[in-house]
Amino acid sequence: MRIGILTGGGDCPGLNAVIRAVVRKGIGEHGDEIVGFRDGWRGVLDGDTVPMDLAAVRGILPRGGTVLGTSRTNPYAVEGGPQRVLATIERLGIEALIPIGGEDTLGVATRLAEAGVTVVGVPKTIDNDLDSTDYTFGFDTAVGVAMEAIDRLHTTGDSHHRTLVVEVMGRHAGWIALHAGMAGGANVILIPEKPFDVDGVVAHCLHRFESGYSPIVVVSEGAKPTDGDMMLSTGEKDAFGHVRLGGIGAALASLLEERTGREARAVVLGHIQRGGTPSPFDRVLATRFGLAAVDAVHDGQSGVMVALKGTDIVRVPLSAATAQLKLVPAERYAEAEVFFG
Ligand code: F6P
């Protein structure tokens, strides 16, 4: 079969492991031809391809990023975009597409499947907010990076008797903050799903100082106070309509400094969370997703996404996976709250 593969949206450790698995299984077991599209849906719109043979995937398993490149191009936001995508698929004789992405990239995949294209999606995002899968690869690596940062901040914070505010990624879902904060022993974790009460955060920080230690506050970039005052964004939007966030960490640090009377500093982890080599968990999950995607294509499936359920890789409808985001449930946040203050 002639199978097209692309990586879209924010890059994520493990993307290369999926690509490698698709190529190794597709060529090795089925004699497939794998066509790589450069820079996500942009490559499909423009017919910009790269042949993915065995040599192309040699040595890429531990590499972060994506050898195919990525973009946030949305063909449905481009004049004549869907028609151009269909024309590329027809012209290149692509019999099935394997898009690797999050809600946006797979949202496009869902619509293309509805339009008759054979599509098997692979879930990816460091945010872990894609529905219908227990985990996405990239998340474990991002949490590891954030946890290591928190571990390091504990010692410098305690030495200087300062509050340290760590801003992590997560526009709508607080999974990275929740897991990194729990793993790193944060004193307060603030997530987009639960608007926070500033007085409560101040009280937790003061309590922490009273007990002889310095507070570490982990905040998702999309977290908001209950009064909505600190909602920060540049106003800039991407092709899928998402605003670029940033600044909650600095705003909170200056507020906490003022309200606690103790120095506070903000650390923004930003794209460090997305870069570099994938963790063992992410390499294995990404590899299993890649293998399962090839199986699904050869089983004649379309409009499905491979997903993790417990320890099994299953197939779920793409439409269900992209209908809504997977947010942190209240009971999971309550587990973390036991350690606040
Ligand atoms: O979707 C993944 C993600 O890392 C989000 O957590 C974050 O808000 C966004 O991408 C940042 O996007 P960009 O790399 O375009 O600044």
Tab-separated table of C-alpha atoms and ligand atoms in Angstrom:
chain	number	residue	atom	x	y	z
A	1	MET	CA	0.000	0.000	0.000
A	2	ARG	CA	1.005	3.613	-0.425
A	3	ILE	CA	0.644	5.236	2.985
A	4	GLY	CA	1.072	8.944	3.752
A	5	ILE	CA	2.337	10.047	7.166
A	6	LEU	CA	2.507	13.493	8.742
A	7	THR	CA	3.104	15.165	12.106
A	8	GLY	CA	1.040	18.261	12.966
A	9	GLY	CA	0.659	20.752	15.801
A	10	GLY	CA	3.206	21.339	18.543
A	11	ASP	CA	6.122	18.915	18.352
A	12	CYS	CA	6.406	16.308	21.037
A	13	PRO	CA	9.020	13.768	22.169
A	14	GLY	CA	8.147	10.395	20.627
A	15	LEU	CA	7.018	11.584	17.187
A	16	ASN	CA	10.075	10.020	15.568
A	17	ALA	CA	9.424	6.744	17.360
A	18	VAL	CA	5.965	6.575	15.715
A	19	ILE	CA	7.397	7.405	12.286
A	20	ARG	CA	10.077	4.732	12.701
A	21	ALA	CA	7.531	2.103	13.767
A	22	VAL	CA	5.216	2.878	10.828
A	23	VAL	CA	8.102	2.650	8.361
A	24	ARG	CA	9.652	-0.478	9.884
A	25	LYS	CA	6.377	-2.390	10.095
A	26	GLY	CA	4.866	-1.029	6.888
A	27	ILE	CA	7.896	-1.767	4.722
A	28	GLY	CA	9.249	-4.747	6.652
A	29	GLU	CA	6.031	-6.713	7.078
A	30	HIS	CA	3.750	-5.501	4.302
A	31	GLY	CA	6.011	-4.143	1.580
A	32	ASP	CA	4.270	-0.757	1.863
A	33	GLU	CA	5.594	2.466	0.443
A	34	ILE	CA	5.616	5.257	3.029
A	35	VAL	CA	5.351	8.855	1.854
A	36	GLY	CA	6.232	11.523	4.416
A	37	PHE	CA	4.475	14.901	4.190
A	38	ARG	CA	6.594	17.806	5.409
A	39	ASP	CA	5.290	20.160	8.115
A	40	GLY	CA	1.925	18.605	8.868
A	41	TRP	CA	-1.109	19.527	6.775
A	42	ARG	CA	0.999	22.196	5.024
A	43	GLY	CA	2.861	19.410	3.202
A	44	VAL	CA	-0.399	17.783	2.122
A	45	LEU	CA	-1.786	21.104	0.867
A	46	ASP	CA	1.384	21.771	-1.140
A	47	GLY	CA	2.188	18.169	-2.099
A	48	ASP	CA	5.541	18.569	-0.321
A	49	THR	CA	6.791	15.045	0.318
A	50	VAL	CA	9.827	13.087	1.376
A	51	PRO	CA	10.249	9.333	0.771
A	52	MET	CA	10.425	7.476	4.076
A	53	ASP	CA	12.487	4.347	3.569
A	54	LEU	CA	14.359	2.265	6.124
A	55	ALA	CA	17.458	4.461	5.865
A	56	ALA	CA	15.367	7.580	6.619
A	57	VAL	CA	14.365	6.257	10.040
A	58	ARG	CA	17.707	4.856	11.137
A	59	GLY	CA	18.817	6.328	14.482
A	60	ILE	CA	15.736	8.492	15.034
A	61	LEU	CA	14.133	6.575	17.944
A	62	PRO	CA	15.790	8.629	20.714
A	63	ARG	CA	15.568	11.954	18.886
A	64	GLY	CA	13.104	14.591	20.035
A	65	GLY	CA	11.100	16.710	17.588
A	66	THR	CA	10.013	15.277	14.257
A	67	VAL	CA	12.120	14.489	11.209
A	68	LEU	CA	9.086	15.383	9.070
A	69	GLY	CA	8.736	18.876	10.524
A	70	THR	CA	5.440	20.240	11.798
A	71	SER	CA	3.119	23.227	11.517
A	72	ARG	CA	-0.229	24.386	12.796
A	73	THR	CA	-1.604	24.695	9.252
A	74	ASN	CA	-5.348	24.109	9.104
A	75	PRO	CA	-6.491	23.174	5.561
A	76	TYR	CA	-10.072	24.047	6.523
A	77	ALA	CA	-8.975	27.637	7.248
A	78	VAL	CA	-7.370	27.984	3.798
A	79	GLU	CA	-9.385	28.971	0.721
A	80	GLY	CA	-9.826	25.782	-1.346
A	81	GLY	CA	-7.783	23.894	1.275
A	82	PRO	CA	-9.822	20.673	1.523
A	83	GLN	CA	-9.930	20.381	-2.286
A	84	ARG	CA	-6.141	20.809	-2.467
A	85	VAL	CA	-5.677	18.096	0.165
A	86	LEU	CA	-7.931	15.695	-1.764
A	87	ALA	CA	-6.125	16.522	-5.015
A	88	THR	CA	-2.705	15.751	-3.470
A	89	ILE	CA	-3.945	12.434	-2.105
A	90	GLU	CA	-5.398	11.504	-5.504
A	91	ARG	CA	-2.361	12.655	-7.500
A	92	LEU	CA	0.153	10.810	-5.303
A	93	GLY	CA	-1.957	7.661	-5.133
A	94	ILE	CA	-2.076	7.741	-1.310
A	95	GLU	CA	-4.296	4.855	-0.205
A	96	ALA	CA	-4.273	5.691	3.503
A	97	LEU	CA	-3.126	8.570	5.698
A	98	ILE	CA	-1.595	8.295	9.169
A	99	PRO	CA	-1.701	11.778	10.734
A	100	ILE	CA	0.018	12.057	14.118
A	101	GLY	CA	-1.332	14.927	16.163
A	102	GLY	CA	-3.511	16.384	18.867
A	103	GLU	CA	-7.067	17.731	18.835
A	104	ASP	CA	-6.434	20.117	15.914
A	105	THR	CA	-4.499	17.821	13.563
A	106	LEU	CA	-6.847	14.938	14.303
A	107	GLY	CA	-9.863	17.259	14.008
A	108	VAL	CA	-8.816	17.783	10.379
A	109	ALA	CA	-8.316	14.007	10.064
A	110	THR	CA	-11.862	13.433	11.351
A	111	ARG	CA	-13.307	15.705	8.669
A	112	LEU	CA	-11.210	14.111	5.917
A	113	ALA	CA	-12.347	10.642	6.994
A	114	GLU	CA	-15.938	11.886	6.766
A	115	ALA	CA	-15.087	13.095	3.249
A	116	GLY	CA	-14.040	9.561	2.279
A	117	VAL	CA	-10.258	9.590	2.824
A	118	THR	CA	-8.860	6.479	4.546
A	119	VAL	CA	-7.394	7.857	7.775
A	120	VAL	CA	-5.979	6.239	10.916
A	121	GLY	CA	-4.943	8.809	13.515
A	122	VAL	CA	-2.213	8.586	16.142
A	123	PRO	CA	-2.712	10.681	19.305
A	124	LYS	CA	0.074	13.023	20.336
A	125	THR	CA	0.358	15.899	22.774
A	126	ILE	CA	2.478	16.742	25.779
A	127	ASP	CA	-0.733	18.179	27.284
A	128	ASN	CA	-2.346	14.694	27.577
A	129	ASP	CA	-5.712	16.333	26.872
A	130	LEU	CA	-6.808	14.245	23.903
A	131	ASP	CA	-9.944	12.286	24.736
A	132	SER	CA	-10.497	8.511	24.337
A	133	THR	CA	-6.918	7.577	25.234
A	134	ASP	CA	-5.553	7.124	28.748
A	135	TYR	CA	-2.253	8.764	27.786
A	136	THR	CA	-0.642	10.453	24.833
A	137	PHE	CA	3.100	10.117	24.305
A	138	GLY	CA	5.173	13.219	25.104
A	139	PHE	CA	3.298	13.791	28.346
A	140	ASP	CA	5.559	11.561	30.421
A	141	THR	CA	8.666	13.292	29.091
A	142	ALA	CA	7.205	16.770	29.738
A	143	VAL	CA	6.234	15.799	33.290
A	144	GLY	CA	9.756	14.461	33.870
A	145	VAL	CA	11.307	17.747	32.728
A	146	ALA	CA	8.935	19.791	34.903
A	147	MET	CA	9.456	17.537	37.921
A	148	GLU	CA	13.217	17.829	37.663
A	149	ALA	CA	12.872	21.620	37.525
A	150	ILE	CA	10.671	21.585	40.652
A	151	ASP	CA	13.201	19.385	42.491
A	152	ARG	CA	15.920	21.906	41.697
A	153	LEU	CA	13.762	24.891	42.641
A	154	HIS	CA	13.066	23.457	46.118
A	155	THR	CA	16.715	23.793	47.130
A	156	THR	CA	17.265	27.303	45.808
A	157	GLY	CA	13.875	28.486	47.121
A	158	ASP	CA	14.566	27.159	50.607
A	159	SER	CA	18.036	28.732	50.628
A	160	HIS	CA	16.682	32.188	49.785
A	161	HIS	CA	13.355	31.910	51.662
A	162	ARG	CA	11.510	32.813	48.480
A	163	THR	CA	8.346	31.704	46.777
A	164	LEU	CA	9.030	30.087	43.423
A	165	VAL	CA	6.248	29.999	40.865
A	166	VAL	CA	6.711	27.467	38.046
A	167	GLU	CA	4.618	28.062	34.928
A	168	VAL	CA	4.085	24.922	32.842
A	169	MET	CA	2.263	24.285	29.560
A	170	GLY	CA	-1.432	23.480	29.440
A	171	ARG	CA	-3.903	25.879	27.878
A	172	HIS	CA	-7.123	24.123	28.770
A	173	ALA	CA	-6.028	21.080	30.738
A	174	GLY	CA	-3.828	20.975	33.820
A	175	TRP	CA	-2.404	17.463	33.443
A	176	ILE	CA	1.245	18.549	33.298
A	177	ALA	CA	0.849	20.827	36.339
A	178	LEU	CA	-1.036	18.140	38.258
A	179	HIS	CA	1.428	15.327	37.615
A	180	ALA	CA	4.627	17.400	37.828
A	181	GLY	CA	3.338	19.168	40.938
A	182	MET	CA	2.422	15.893	42.657
A	183	ALA	CA	5.684	14.225	41.655
A	184	GLY	CA	7.742	17.252	42.678
A	185	GLY	CA	5.972	17.977	45.977
A	186	ALA	CA	4.547	21.384	45.017
A	187	ASN	CA	2.737	23.305	47.748
A	188	VAL	CA	0.076	24.655	45.437
A	189	ILE	CA	-1.009	23.468	41.977
A	190	LEU	CA	-3.198	25.716	39.844
A	191	ILE	CA	-4.922	24.360	36.749
A	192	PRO	CA	-7.264	25.793	34.083
A	193	GLU	CA	-10.116	23.501	35.115
A	194	LYS	CA	-10.404	25.063	38.567
A	195	PRO	CA	-10.250	28.863	38.857
A	196	PHE	CA	-8.163	29.706	41.926
A	197	ASP	CA	-8.809	31.929	44.883
A	198	VAL	CA	-5.836	34.294	45.319
A	199	ASP	CA	-6.375	34.576	49.106
A	200	GLY	CA	-6.178	30.784	49.352
A	201	VAL	CA	-2.877	30.672	47.452
A	202	VAL	CA	-1.449	33.430	49.687
A	203	ALA	CA	-2.539	31.493	52.807
A	204	HIS	CA	-0.857	28.284	51.536
A	205	CYS	CA	2.387	30.182	50.880
A	206	LEU	CA	2.360	31.845	54.316
A	207	HIS	CA	1.713	28.479	55.962
A	208	ARG	CA	4.639	26.983	54.098
A	209	PHE	CA	6.964	29.775	55.248
A	210	GLU	CA	5.730	29.298	58.845
A	211	SER	CA	6.675	25.627	58.700
A	212	GLY	CA	10.260	26.581	57.826
A	213	TYR	CA	10.217	25.867	54.095
A	214	SER	CA	9.662	27.884	50.973
A	215	PRO	CA	6.614	27.464	48.753
A	216	ILE	CA	6.655	26.105	45.238
A	217	VAL	CA	3.568	27.053	43.241
A	218	VAL	CA	3.024	25.161	39.972
A	219	VAL	CA	0.676	26.943	37.594
A	220	SER	CA	-0.630	25.918	34.166
A	221	GLU	CA	-0.313	28.663	31.560
A	222	GLY	CA	-4.118	28.600	31.198
A	223	ALA	CA	-4.975	28.841	34.919
A	224	LYS	CA	-7.184	31.764	35.951
A	225	PRO	CA	-8.114	33.365	39.258
A	226	THR	CA	-11.793	33.284	40.217
A	227	ASP	CA	-12.099	37.021	39.581
A	228	GLY	CA	-10.620	36.589	36.079
A	229	ASP	CA	-8.146	39.455	36.551
A	230	MET	CA	-4.953	37.700	35.521
A	231	MET	CA	-6.047	36.189	32.187
A	232	LEU	CA	-3.005	36.890	30.070
A	233	SER	CA	-2.425	36.396	26.392
A	234	THR	CA	-0.729	38.202	23.554
A	235	GLY	CA	-4.038	38.249	21.656
A	236	GLU	CA	-2.313	36.445	18.776
A	237	LYS	CA	-4.184	33.401	17.442
A	238	ASP	CA	-3.043	30.369	15.475
A	239	ALA	CA	-4.873	28.801	12.480
A	240	PHE	CA	-7.059	26.800	14.852
A	241	GLY	CA	-8.083	29.920	16.805
A	242	HIS	CA	-5.998	29.298	19.948
A	243	VAL	CA	-4.647	32.399	21.652
A	244	ARG	CA	-0.997	32.396	22.684
A	245	LEU	CA	-0.868	32.363	26.456
A	246	GLY	CA	1.884	33.345	28.827
A	247	GLY	CA	2.513	35.541	31.804
A	248	ILE	CA	0.420	34.002	34.556
A	249	GLY	CA	3.594	32.864	36.397
A	250	ALA	CA	5.140	36.337	36.491
A	251	ALA	CA	1.854	38.016	37.428
A	252	LEU	CA	1.274	35.545	40.236
A	253	ALA	CA	4.843	35.857	41.546
A	254	SER	CA	4.582	39.630	41.812
A	255	LEU	CA	1.204	39.361	43.526
A	256	LEU	CA	2.506	36.766	45.993
A	257	GLU	CA	5.568	38.892	46.757
A	258	GLU	CA	3.309	41.812	47.586
A	259	ARG	CA	0.803	39.782	49.626
A	260	THR	CA	3.270	37.573	51.580
A	261	GLY	CA	5.986	40.172	52.104
A	262	ARG	CA	8.550	37.589	50.914
A	263	GLU	CA	10.513	37.659	47.701
A	264	ALA	CA	9.046	35.632	44.846
A	265	ARG	CA	10.411	34.576	41.470
A	266	ALA	CA	8.742	33.056	38.420
A	267	VAL	CA	10.218	30.347	36.195
A	268	VAL	CA	8.596	29.662	32.828
A	269	LEU	CA	9.521	26.195	31.539
A	270	GLY	CA	8.026	26.833	28.096
A	271	HIS	CA	9.317	24.793	25.195
A	272	ILE	CA	11.969	23.033	27.299
A	273	GLN	CA	9.072	20.710	28.193
A	274	ARG	CA	8.636	19.754	24.544
A	275	GLY	CA	12.243	19.413	23.465
A	276	GLY	CA	14.791	16.659	23.774
A	277	THR	CA	14.802	12.913	23.969
A	278	PRO	CA	11.609	10.977	24.878
A	279	SER	CA	11.353	9.015	28.129
A	280	PRO	CA	11.284	5.187	27.953
A	281	PHE	CA	7.505	5.237	28.553
A	282	ASP	CA	6.974	7.624	25.640
A	283	ARG	CA	9.284	5.689	23.312
A	284	VAL	CA	7.402	2.463	23.981
A	285	LEU	CA	3.936	4.035	23.751
A	286	ALA	CA	4.813	5.884	20.533
A	287	THR	CA	6.291	2.723	19.007
A	288	ARG	CA	3.194	0.684	19.913
A	289	PHE	CA	0.922	3.383	18.447
A	290	GLY	CA	2.901	3.342	15.182
A	291	LEU	CA	2.693	-0.447	14.891
A	292	ALA	CA	-1.029	-0.422	15.711
A	293	ALA	CA	-1.716	2.287	13.125
A	294	VAL	CA	-0.192	0.136	10.365
A	295	ASP	CA	-2.236	-2.850	11.552
A	296	ALA	CA	-5.416	-0.752	11.463
A	297	VAL	CA	-4.693	0.441	7.921
A	298	HIS	CA	-4.126	-3.143	6.730
A	299	ASP	CA	-7.315	-4.253	8.481
A	300	GLY	CA	-9.168	-1.792	6.245
A	301	GLN	CA	-10.027	0.590	9.085
A	302	SER	CA	-10.703	4.314	8.597
A	303	GLY	CA	-11.945	7.167	10.789
A	304	VAL	CA	-10.283	5.571	13.802
A	305	MET	CA	-7.521	6.565	16.194
A	306	VAL	CA	-5.232	4.152	17.990
A	307	ALA	CA	-5.448	4.698	21.745
A	308	LEU	CA	-4.149	3.403	25.067
A	309	LYS	CA	-6.721	1.754	27.365
A	310	GLY	CA	-5.014	0.455	30.467
A	311	THR	CA	-2.031	-1.335	28.963
A	312	ASP	CA	-3.748	-2.269	25.694
A	313	ILE	CA	-3.678	-0.450	22.375
A	314	VAL	CA	-7.216	-0.202	21.019
A	315	ARG	CA	-9.054	1.563	18.180
A	316	VAL	CA	-11.553	4.316	18.914
A	317	PRO	CA	-13.615	6.519	16.554
A	318	LEU	CA	-11.698	9.666	15.592
A	319	SER	CA	-14.926	11.624	15.944
A	320	ALA	CA	-15.228	10.617	19.621
A	321	ALA	CA	-11.577	11.401	20.351
A	322	THR	CA	-11.828	14.912	18.910
A	323	ALA	CA	-15.316	15.842	20.138
A	324	GLN	CA	-14.052	17.323	23.411
A	325	LEU	CA	-10.863	17.625	25.433
A	326	LYS	CA	-9.972	15.318	28.298
A	327	LEU	CA	-9.829	17.598	31.336
A	328	VAL	CA	-8.572	16.911	34.860
A	329	PRO	CA	-11.527	15.533	36.869
A	330	ALA	CA	-12.334	17.220	40.199
A	331	GLU	CA	-11.446	14.062	42.140
A	332	ARG	CA	-7.948	13.947	40.660
A	333	TYR	CA	-7.378	17.568	41.689
A	334	ALA	CA	-8.700	16.789	45.180
A	335	GLU	CA	-5.945	14.162	45.564
A	336	ALA	CA	-3.320	16.847	44.964
A	337	GLU	CA	-5.025	19.332	47.310
A	338	VAL	CA	-4.233	17.087	50.296
A	339	PHE	CA	-0.631	18.308	49.971
A	340	PHE	CA	-1.308	22.033	49.541
A	341	GLY	CA	0.071	24.521	52.084
B	1	F6P	O1	-0.291	21.890	22.298
B	1	F6P	C1	0.930	21.719	22.892
B	1	F6P	C2	1.468	23.013	23.455
B	1	F6P	O2	2.752	22.747	23.922
B	1	F6P	C3	0.593	23.686	24.520
B	1	F6P	O3	0.794	23.166	25.806
B	1	F6P	C4	1.043	25.106	24.416
B	1	F6P	O4	0.048	26.000	24.877
B	1	F6P	C5	1.272	25.291	22.962
B	1	F6P	O5	1.566	24.012	22.446
B	1	F6P	C6	2.372	26.255	22.619
B	1	F6P	O6	2.393	26.408	21.250
B	1	F6P	P1	3.585	27.056	20.407
B	1	F6P	O7	4.701	26.068	20.377
B	1	F6P	O8	2.991	27.260	19.075
B	1	F6P	O9	3.995	28.298	21.122
